[in-house]
Coordinates of N, CA and C in Angstrom, one line a residue:
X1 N -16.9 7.6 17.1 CA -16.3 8.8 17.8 C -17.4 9.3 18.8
X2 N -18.7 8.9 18.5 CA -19.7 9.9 19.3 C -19.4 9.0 20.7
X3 N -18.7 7.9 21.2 CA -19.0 7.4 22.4 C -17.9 8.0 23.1
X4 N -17.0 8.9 22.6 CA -15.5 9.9 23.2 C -16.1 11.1 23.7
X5 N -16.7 11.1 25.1 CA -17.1 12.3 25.3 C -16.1 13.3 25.1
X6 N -16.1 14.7 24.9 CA -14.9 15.7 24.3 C -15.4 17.2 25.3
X7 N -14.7 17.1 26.6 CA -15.3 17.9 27.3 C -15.4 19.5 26.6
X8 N -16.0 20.3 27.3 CA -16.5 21.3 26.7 C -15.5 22.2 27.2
X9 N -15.4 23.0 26.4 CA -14.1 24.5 26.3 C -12.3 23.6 26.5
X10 N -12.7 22.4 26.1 CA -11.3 22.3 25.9 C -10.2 23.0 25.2
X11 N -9.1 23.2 25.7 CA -8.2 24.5 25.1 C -7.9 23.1 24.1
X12 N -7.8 24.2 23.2 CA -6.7 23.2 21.8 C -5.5 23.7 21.7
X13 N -4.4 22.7 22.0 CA -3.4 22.7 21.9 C -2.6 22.4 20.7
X14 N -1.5 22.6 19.8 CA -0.9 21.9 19.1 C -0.3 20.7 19.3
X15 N -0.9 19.7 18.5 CA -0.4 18.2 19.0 C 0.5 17.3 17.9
X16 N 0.4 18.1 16.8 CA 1.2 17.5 15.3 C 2.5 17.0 15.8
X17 N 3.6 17.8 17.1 CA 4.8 17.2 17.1 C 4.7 16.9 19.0
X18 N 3.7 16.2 19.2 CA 3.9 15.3 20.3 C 4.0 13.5 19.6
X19 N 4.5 13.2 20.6 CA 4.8 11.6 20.2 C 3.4 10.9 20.9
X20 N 3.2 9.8 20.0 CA 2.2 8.9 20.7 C 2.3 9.1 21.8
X21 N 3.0 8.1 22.8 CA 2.6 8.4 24.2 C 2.3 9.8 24.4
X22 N 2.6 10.7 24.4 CA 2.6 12.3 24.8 C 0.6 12.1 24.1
X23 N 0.2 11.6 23.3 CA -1.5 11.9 22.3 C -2.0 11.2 23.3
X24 N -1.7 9.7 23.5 CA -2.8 8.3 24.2 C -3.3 9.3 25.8
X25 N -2.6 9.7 26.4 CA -3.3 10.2 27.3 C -4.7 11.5 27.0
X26 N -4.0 12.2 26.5 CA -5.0 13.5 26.3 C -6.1 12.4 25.2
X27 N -5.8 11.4 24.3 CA -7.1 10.6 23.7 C -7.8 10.3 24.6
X28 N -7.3 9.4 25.8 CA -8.1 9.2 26.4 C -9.2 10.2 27.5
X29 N -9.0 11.1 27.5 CA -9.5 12.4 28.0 C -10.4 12.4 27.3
X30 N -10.2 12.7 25.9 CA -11.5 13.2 24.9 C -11.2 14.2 24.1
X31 N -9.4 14.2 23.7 CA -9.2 15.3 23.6 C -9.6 15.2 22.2
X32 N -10.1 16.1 21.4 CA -10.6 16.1 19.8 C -9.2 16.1 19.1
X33 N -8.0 17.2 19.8 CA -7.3 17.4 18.9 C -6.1 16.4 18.9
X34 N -6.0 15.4 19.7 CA -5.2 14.3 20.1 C -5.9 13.5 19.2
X35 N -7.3 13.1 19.2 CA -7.6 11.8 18.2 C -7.3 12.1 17.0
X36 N -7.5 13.3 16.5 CA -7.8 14.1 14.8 C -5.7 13.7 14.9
X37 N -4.9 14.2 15.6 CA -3.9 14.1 15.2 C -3.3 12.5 15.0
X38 N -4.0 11.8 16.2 CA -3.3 9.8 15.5 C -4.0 9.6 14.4
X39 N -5.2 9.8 14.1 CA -5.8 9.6 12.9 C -5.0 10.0 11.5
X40 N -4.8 11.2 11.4 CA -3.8 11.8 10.8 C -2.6 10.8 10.2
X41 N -2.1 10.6 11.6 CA -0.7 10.0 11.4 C -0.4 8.6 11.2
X42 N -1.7 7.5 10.9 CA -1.2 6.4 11.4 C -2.5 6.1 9.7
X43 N -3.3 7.1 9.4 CA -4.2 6.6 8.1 C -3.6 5.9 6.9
X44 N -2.7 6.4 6.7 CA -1.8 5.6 5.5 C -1.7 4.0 5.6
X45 N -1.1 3.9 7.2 CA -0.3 2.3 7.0 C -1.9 1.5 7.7
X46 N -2.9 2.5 8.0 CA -4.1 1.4 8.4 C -4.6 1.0 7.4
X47 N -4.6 2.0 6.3 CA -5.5 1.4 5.1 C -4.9 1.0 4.4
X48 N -3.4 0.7 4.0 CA -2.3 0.0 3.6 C -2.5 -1.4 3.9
X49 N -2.9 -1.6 5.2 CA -3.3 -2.9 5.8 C -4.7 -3.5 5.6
X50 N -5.4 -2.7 5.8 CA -7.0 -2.8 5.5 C -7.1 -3.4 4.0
X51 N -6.8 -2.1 3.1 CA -6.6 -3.0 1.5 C -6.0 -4.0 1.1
X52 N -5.0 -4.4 2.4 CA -4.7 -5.4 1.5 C -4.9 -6.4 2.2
X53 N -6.3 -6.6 2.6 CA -6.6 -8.0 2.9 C -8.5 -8.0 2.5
X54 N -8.5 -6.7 2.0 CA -10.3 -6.3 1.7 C -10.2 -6.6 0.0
X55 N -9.1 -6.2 -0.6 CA -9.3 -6.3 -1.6 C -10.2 -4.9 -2.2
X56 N -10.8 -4.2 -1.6 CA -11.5 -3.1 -2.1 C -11.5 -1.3 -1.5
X57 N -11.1 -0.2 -1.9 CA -10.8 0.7 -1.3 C -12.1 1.5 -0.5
X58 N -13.3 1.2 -1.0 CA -14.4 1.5 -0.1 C -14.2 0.5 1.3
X59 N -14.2 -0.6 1.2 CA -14.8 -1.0 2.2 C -13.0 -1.4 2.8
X60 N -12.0 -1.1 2.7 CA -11.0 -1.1 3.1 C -11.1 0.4 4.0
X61 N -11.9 1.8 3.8 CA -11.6 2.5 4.7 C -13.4 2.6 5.6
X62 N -13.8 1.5 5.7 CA -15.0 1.4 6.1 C -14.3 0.7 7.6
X63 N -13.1 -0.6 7.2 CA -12.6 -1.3 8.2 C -12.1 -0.6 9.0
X64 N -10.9 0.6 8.5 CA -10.4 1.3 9.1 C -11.1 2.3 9.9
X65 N -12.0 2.7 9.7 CA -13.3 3.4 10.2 C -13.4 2.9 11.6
X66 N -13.9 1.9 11.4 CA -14.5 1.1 12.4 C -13.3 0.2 13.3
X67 N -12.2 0.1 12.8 CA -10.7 -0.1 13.7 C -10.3 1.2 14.6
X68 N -10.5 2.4 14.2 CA -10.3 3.7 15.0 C -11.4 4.1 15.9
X69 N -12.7 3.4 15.7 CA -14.0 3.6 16.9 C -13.6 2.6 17.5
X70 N -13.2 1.2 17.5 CA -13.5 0.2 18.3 C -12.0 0.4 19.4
X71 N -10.8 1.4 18.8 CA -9.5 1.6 19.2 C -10.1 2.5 20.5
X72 N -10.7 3.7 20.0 CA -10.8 4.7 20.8 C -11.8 4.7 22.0
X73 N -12.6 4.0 21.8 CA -13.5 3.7 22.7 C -12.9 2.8 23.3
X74 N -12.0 1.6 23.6 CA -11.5 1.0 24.3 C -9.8 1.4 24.5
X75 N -10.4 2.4 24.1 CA -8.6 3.2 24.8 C -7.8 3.2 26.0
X76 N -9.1 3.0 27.1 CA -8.3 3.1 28.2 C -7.8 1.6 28.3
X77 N -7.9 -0.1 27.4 CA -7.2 -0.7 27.5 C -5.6 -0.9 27.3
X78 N -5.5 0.3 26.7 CA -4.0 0.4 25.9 C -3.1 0.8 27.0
X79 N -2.1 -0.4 27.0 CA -1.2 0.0 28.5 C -0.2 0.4 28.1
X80 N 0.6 0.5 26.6 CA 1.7 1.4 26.1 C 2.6 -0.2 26.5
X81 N 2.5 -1.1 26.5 CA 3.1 -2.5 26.5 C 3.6 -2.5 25.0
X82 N 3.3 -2.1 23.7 CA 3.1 -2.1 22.4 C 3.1 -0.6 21.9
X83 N 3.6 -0.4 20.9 CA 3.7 1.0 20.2 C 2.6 1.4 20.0
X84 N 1.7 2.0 19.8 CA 0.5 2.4 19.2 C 0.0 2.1 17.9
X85 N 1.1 2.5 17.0 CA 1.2 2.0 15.4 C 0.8 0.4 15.7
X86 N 1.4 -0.2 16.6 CA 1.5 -1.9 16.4 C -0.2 -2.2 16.8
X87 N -0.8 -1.4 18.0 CA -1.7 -1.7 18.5 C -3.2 -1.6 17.3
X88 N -2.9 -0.4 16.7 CA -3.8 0.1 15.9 C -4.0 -1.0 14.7
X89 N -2.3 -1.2 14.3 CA -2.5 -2.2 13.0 C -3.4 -3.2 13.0
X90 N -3.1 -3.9 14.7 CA -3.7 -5.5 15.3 C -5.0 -5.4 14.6
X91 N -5.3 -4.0 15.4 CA -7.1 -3.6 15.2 C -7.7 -3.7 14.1
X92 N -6.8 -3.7 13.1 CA -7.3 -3.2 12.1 C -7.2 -4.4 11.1
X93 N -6.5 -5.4 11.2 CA -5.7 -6.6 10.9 C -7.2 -7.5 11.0
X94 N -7.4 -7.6 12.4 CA -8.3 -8.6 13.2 C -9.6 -7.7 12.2
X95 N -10.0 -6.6 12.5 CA -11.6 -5.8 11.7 C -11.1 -6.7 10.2
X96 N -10.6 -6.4 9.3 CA -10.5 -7.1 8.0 C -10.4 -8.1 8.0
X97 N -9.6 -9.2 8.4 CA -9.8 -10.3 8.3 C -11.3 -11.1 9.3
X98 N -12.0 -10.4 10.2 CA -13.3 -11.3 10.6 C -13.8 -10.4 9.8
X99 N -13.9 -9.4 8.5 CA -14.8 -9.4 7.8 C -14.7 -10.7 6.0
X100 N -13.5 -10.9 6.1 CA -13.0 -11.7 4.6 C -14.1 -12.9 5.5
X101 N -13.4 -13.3 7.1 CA -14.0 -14.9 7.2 C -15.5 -14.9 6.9
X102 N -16.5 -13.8 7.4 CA -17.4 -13.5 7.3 C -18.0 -13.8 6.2
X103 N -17.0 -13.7 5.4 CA -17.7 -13.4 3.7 C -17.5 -15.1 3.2
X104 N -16.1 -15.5 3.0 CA -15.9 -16.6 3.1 C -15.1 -17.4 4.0
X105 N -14.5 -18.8 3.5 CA -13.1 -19.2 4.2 C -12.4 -19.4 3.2
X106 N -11.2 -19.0 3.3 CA -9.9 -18.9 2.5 C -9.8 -20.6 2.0
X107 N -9.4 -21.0 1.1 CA -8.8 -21.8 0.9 C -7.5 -21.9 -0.1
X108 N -6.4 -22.9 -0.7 CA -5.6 -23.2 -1.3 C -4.7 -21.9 -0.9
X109 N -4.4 -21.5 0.0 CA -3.2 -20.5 0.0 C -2.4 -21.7 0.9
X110 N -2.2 -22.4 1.6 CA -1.7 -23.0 2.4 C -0.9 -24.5 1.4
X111 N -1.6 -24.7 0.4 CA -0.9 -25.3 -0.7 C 0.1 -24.3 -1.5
X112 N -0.3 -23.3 -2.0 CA 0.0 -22.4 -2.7 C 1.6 -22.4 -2.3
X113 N 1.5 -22.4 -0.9 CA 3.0 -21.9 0.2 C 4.0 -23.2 0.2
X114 N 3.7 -24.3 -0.1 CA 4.1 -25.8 0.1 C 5.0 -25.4 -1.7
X115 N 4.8 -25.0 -2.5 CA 5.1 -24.9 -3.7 C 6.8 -24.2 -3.7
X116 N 8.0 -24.6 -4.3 CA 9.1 -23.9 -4.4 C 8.6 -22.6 -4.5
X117 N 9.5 -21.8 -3.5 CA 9.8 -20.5 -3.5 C 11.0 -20.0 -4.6
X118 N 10.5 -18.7 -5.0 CA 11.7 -18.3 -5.9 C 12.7 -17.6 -4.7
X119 N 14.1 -18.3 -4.9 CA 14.8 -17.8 -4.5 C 15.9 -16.3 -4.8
X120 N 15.6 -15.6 -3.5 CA 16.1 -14.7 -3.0 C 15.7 -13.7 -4.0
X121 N 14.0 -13.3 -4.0 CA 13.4 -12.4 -4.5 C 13.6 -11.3 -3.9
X122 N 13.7 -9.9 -5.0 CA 14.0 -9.0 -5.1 C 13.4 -7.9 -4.6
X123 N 13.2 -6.9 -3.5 CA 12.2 -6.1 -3.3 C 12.1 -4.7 -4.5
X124 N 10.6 -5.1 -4.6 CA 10.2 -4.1 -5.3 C 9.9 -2.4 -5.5
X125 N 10.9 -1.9 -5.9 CA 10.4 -0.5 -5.7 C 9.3 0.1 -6.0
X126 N 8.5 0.9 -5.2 CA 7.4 1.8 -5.7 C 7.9 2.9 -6.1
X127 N 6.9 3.3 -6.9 CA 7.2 5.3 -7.1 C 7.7 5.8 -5.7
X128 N 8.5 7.0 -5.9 CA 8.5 8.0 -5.0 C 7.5 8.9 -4.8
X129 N 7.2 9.5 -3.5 CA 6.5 10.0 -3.6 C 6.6 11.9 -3.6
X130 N 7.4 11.8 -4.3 CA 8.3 13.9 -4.8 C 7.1 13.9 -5.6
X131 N 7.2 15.4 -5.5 CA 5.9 16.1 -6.2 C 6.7 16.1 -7.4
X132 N 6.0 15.7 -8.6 CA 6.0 15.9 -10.0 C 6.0 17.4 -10.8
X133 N 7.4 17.5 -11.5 CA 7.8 19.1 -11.6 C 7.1 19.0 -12.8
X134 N 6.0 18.1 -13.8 CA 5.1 18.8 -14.8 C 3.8 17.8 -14.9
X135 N 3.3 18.0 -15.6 CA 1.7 17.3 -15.8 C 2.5 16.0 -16.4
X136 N 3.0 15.7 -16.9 CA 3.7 14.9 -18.3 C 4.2 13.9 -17.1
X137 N 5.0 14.2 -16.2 CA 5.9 13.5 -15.3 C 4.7 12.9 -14.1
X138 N 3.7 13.4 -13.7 CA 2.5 13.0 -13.0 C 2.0 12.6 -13.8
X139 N 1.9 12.2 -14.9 CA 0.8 11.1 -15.4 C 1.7 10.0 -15.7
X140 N 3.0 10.0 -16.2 CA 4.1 9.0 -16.0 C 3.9 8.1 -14.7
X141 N 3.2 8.4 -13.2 CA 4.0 8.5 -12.2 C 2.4 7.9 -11.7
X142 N 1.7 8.4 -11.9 CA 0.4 8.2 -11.8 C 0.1 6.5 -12.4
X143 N 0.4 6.3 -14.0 CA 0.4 5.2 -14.3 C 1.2 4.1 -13.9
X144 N 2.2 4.5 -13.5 CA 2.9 3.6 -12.8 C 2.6 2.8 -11.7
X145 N 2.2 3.6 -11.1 CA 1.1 3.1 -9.5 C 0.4 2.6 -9.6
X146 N -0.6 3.1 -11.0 CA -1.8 2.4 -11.1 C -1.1 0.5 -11.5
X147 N -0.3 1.0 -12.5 CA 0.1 -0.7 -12.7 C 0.5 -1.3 -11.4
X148 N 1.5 -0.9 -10.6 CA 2.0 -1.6 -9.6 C 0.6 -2.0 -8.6
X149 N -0.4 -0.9 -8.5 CA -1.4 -1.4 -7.3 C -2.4 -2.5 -8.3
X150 N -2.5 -2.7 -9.7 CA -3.3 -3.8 -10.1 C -2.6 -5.3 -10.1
X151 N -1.3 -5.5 -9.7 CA 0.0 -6.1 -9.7 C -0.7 -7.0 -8.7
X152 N -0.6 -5.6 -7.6 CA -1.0 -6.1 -6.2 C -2.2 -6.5 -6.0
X153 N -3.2 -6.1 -6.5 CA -4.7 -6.4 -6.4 C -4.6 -7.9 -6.7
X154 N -3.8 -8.8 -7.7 CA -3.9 -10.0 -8.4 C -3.5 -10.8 -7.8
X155 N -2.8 -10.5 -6.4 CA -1.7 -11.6 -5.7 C -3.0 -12.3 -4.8
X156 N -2.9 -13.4 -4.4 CA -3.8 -14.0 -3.1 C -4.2 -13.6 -2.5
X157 N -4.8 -13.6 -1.7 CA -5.0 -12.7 -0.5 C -4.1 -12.6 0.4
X158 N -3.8 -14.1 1.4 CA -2.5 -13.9 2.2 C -1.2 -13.3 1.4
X159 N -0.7 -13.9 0.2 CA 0.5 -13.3 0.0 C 0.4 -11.7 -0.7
X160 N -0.7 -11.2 -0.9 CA -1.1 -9.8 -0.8 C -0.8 -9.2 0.4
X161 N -1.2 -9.5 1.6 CA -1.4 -9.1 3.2 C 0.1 -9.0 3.3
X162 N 0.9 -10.0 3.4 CA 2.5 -9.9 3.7 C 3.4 -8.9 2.6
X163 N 2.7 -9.4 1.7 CA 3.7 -8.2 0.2 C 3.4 -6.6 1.2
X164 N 2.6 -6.3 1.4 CA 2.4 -4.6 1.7 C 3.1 -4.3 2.8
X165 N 2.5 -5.5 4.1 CA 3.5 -5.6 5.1 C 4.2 -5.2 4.8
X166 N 5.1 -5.8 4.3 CA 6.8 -6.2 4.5 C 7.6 -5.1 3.4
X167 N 6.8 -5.4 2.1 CA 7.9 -4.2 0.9 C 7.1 -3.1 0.8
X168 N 5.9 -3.0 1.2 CA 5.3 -1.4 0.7 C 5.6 -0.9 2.5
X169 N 5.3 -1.3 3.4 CA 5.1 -0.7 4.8 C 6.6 -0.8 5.6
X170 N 7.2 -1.8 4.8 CA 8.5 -1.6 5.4 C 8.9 -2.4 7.1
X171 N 8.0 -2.8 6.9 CA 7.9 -4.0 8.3 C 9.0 -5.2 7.9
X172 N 9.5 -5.8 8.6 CA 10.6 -7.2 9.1 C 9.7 -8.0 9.0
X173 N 10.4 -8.9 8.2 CA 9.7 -10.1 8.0 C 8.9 -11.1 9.1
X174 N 9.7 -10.5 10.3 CA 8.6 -11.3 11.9 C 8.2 -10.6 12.0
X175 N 8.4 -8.7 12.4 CA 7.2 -8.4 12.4 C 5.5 -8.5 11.2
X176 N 6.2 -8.7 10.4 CA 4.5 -9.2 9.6 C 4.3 -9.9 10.1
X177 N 5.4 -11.1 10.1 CA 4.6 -12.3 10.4 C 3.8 -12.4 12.4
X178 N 4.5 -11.6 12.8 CA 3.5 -11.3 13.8 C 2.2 -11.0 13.6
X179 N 2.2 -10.2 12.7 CA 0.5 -9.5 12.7 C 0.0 -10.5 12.4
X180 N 0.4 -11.1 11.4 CA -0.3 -12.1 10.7 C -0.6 -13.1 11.4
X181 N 0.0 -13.5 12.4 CA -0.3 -14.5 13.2 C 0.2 -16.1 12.5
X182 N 1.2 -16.1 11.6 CA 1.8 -17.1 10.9 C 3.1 -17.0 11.2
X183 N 3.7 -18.5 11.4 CA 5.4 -18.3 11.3 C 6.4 -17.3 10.5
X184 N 7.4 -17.2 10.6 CA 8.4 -16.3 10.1 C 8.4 -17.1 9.0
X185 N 9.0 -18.3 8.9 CA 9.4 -19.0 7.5 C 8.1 -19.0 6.5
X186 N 7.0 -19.2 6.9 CA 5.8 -19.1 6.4 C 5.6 -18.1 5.5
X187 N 5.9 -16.4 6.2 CA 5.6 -15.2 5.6 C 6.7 -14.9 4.6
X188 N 8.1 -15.3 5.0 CA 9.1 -15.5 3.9 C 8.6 -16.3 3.0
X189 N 7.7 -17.4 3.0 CA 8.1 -18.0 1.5 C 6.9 -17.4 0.7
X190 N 5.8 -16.7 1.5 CA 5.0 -16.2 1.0 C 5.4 -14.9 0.3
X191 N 6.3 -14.0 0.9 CA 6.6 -13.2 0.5 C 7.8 -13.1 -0.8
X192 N 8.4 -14.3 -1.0 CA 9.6 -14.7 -2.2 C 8.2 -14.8 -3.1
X193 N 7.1 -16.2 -2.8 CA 6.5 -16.3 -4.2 C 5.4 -14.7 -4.6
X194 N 5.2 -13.6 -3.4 CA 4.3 -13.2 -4.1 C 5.5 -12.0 -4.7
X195 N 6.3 -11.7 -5.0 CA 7.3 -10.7 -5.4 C 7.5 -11.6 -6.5
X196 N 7.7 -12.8 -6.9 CA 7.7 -13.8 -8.1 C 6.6 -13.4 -8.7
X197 N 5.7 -13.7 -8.1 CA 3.8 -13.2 -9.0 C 3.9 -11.7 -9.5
X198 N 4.5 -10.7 -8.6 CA 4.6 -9.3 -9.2 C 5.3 -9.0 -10.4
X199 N 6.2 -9.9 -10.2 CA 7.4 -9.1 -11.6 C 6.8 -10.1 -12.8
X200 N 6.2 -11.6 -12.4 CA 5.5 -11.9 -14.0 C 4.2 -11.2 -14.2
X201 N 3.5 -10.4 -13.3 CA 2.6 -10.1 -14.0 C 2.6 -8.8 -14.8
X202 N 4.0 -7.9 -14.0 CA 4.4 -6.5 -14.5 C 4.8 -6.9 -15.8
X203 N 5.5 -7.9 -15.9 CA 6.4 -8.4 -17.0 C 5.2 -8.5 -18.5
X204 N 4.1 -9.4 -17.9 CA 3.3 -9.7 -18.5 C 2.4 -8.8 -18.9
X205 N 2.3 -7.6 -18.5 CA 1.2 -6.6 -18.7 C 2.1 -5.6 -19.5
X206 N 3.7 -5.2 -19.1 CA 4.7 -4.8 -20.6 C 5.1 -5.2 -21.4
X207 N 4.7 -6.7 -21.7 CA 5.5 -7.3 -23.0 C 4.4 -6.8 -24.1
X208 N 3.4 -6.5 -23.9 CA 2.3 -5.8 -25.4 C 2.7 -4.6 -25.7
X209 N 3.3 -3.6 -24.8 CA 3.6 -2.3 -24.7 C 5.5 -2.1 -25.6
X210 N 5.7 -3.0 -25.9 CA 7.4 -3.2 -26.3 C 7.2 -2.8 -27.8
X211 N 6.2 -3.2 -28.6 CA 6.1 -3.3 -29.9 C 5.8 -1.9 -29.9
X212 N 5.3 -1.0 -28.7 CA 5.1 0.7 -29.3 C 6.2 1.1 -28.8
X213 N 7.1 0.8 -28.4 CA 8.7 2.0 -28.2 C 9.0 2.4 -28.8
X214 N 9.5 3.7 -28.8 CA 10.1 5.0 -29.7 C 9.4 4.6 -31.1
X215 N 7.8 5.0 -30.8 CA 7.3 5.4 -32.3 C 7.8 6.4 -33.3
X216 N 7.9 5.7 -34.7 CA 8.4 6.7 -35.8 C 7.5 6.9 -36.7
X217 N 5.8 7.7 -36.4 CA 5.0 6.9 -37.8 C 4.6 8.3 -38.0
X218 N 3.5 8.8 -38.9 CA 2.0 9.5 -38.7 C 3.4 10.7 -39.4
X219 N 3.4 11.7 -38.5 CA 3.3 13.5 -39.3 C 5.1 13.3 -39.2
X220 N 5.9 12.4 -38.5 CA 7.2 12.9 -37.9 C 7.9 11.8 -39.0
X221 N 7.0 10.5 -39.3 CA 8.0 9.8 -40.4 C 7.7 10.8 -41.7
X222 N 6.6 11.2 -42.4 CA 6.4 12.0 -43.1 C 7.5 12.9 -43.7
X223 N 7.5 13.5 -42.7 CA 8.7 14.9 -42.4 C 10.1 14.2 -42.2
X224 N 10.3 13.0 -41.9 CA 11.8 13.0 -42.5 C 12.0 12.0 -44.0
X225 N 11.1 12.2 -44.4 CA 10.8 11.4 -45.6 C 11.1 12.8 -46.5
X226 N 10.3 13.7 -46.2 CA 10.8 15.4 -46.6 C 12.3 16.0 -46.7
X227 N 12.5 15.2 -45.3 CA 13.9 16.0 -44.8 C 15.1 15.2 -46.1
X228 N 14.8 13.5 -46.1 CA 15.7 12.9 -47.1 C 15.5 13.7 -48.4
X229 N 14.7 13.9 -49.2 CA 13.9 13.8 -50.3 C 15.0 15.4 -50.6
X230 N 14.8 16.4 -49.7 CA 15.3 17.6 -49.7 C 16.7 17.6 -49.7
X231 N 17.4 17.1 -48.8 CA 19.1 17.0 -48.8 C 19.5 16.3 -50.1
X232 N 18.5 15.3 -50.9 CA 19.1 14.9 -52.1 C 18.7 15.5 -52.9
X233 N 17.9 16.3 -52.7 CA 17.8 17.6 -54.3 C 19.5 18.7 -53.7
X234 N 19.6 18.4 -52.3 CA 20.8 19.9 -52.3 C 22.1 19.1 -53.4
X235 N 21.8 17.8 -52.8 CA 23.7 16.9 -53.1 C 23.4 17.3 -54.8
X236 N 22.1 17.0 -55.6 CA 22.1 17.1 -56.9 C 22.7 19.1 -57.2
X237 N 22.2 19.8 -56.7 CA 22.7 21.3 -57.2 C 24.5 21.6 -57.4

């Protein structure tokens, strides 16, 4: 951000209900309250994208970091040919993945994809995001996420990248596969086997959890052990 000069006594305007185009100009200005507002509005689906090709939440908003300096500082490239959202994602797409190549090179995902697809997998729902009316219902809600995002942490990497795409971010299946830079059929079959991978591993991480349903033990079986013991002293009177 320090290379956005931000002229001095700029009036601050309300910018929360202008539309991108209406922000991209006053960003390119230097306007503080134009960047603070795309920043704002676009942080979710960057780092939605970012994690899911980093694999890690630090260094998933380190990419994103450095996808919104390398954006804003070459702002005045952005000819509005592309949505903003689209342009930003690219940036942020291309930052994470030359840091995965960096680290390694990907291998066996391209076999992985040659393998039957399960057909006509299911899209997976996430939690909602309604505020939770007690502590009880937010920890319900809380663990649920937590299971669904370790779900997702276990998928491949490519078929991680398209899963968030497409069923967490709500993107068309070409558009992912645009970002991604792979065919449509490609991201479809990636996307059938990694929704295949999610429900066996949900599946697999609740089948231990089945044997504690509706516990009856400890102070409550006790007490209706009381409760019998008592109604058959009434039937004897």
């Amino acid at each position: 951000m320090a290379a956005i000069p931000v002229p001095a006594g700029q009036h601050r305007q309300q910018t929360s209900t202008l539309s991108d185009a209406d922000l991209v100009p006053l960003a390119k200005m230097g306007d503080e309250s134009a960047i603070r507002t795309i920043v704002q509005r676009h942080n979710q689906r960057l780092f939605r994208t970012a994690r899911a090709v980093i694999h890690n939440d630090w260094e998933a908003e380190d990419v994103v970091q450095a996808a919104y300096t390398k954006a804003f500082t070459n702002l005045a490239a952005f000819r509005g040919e592309a949505q903003l959202s689209t342009w930003l994602t690219r940036i942020t797409l291309n930052e994470a993945l030359g840091r995965v190549r960096a680290r390694k090179n990907t291998t066996g995902i391209e076999e992985i994809d040659m393998q039957t697809a399960a057909p006509g997998g299911e899209v997976l729902q996430f939690p909602s995001s309604l505020s939770a009316t007690d502590p009880e219902t937010e920890l319900s809600r809380s663990e649920a996420r937590h299971l669904l995002e370790n779900a997702v942490d276990e998928l491949p990497d490519d078929f991680r990248a398209v899963f968030v795409l497409r069923d967490v971010e709500g993107m068309s299946t070409e558009e992912a596969a645009s970002y991604l830079g792979i065919r449509p059929e490609t991201a479809k079959t990636r996307l059938h086997r990694a929704r295949k991978m999610m429900r066996q591993s949900i599946q697999k991480k609740l089948s231990g959890a089945f044997s504690a349903l509706f516990p009856f033990d400890g102070a409550r079986c006790a007490y209706m052990a009381d409760r019998v013991i008592a109604a058959l002293h009434d039937d004897t009177r």
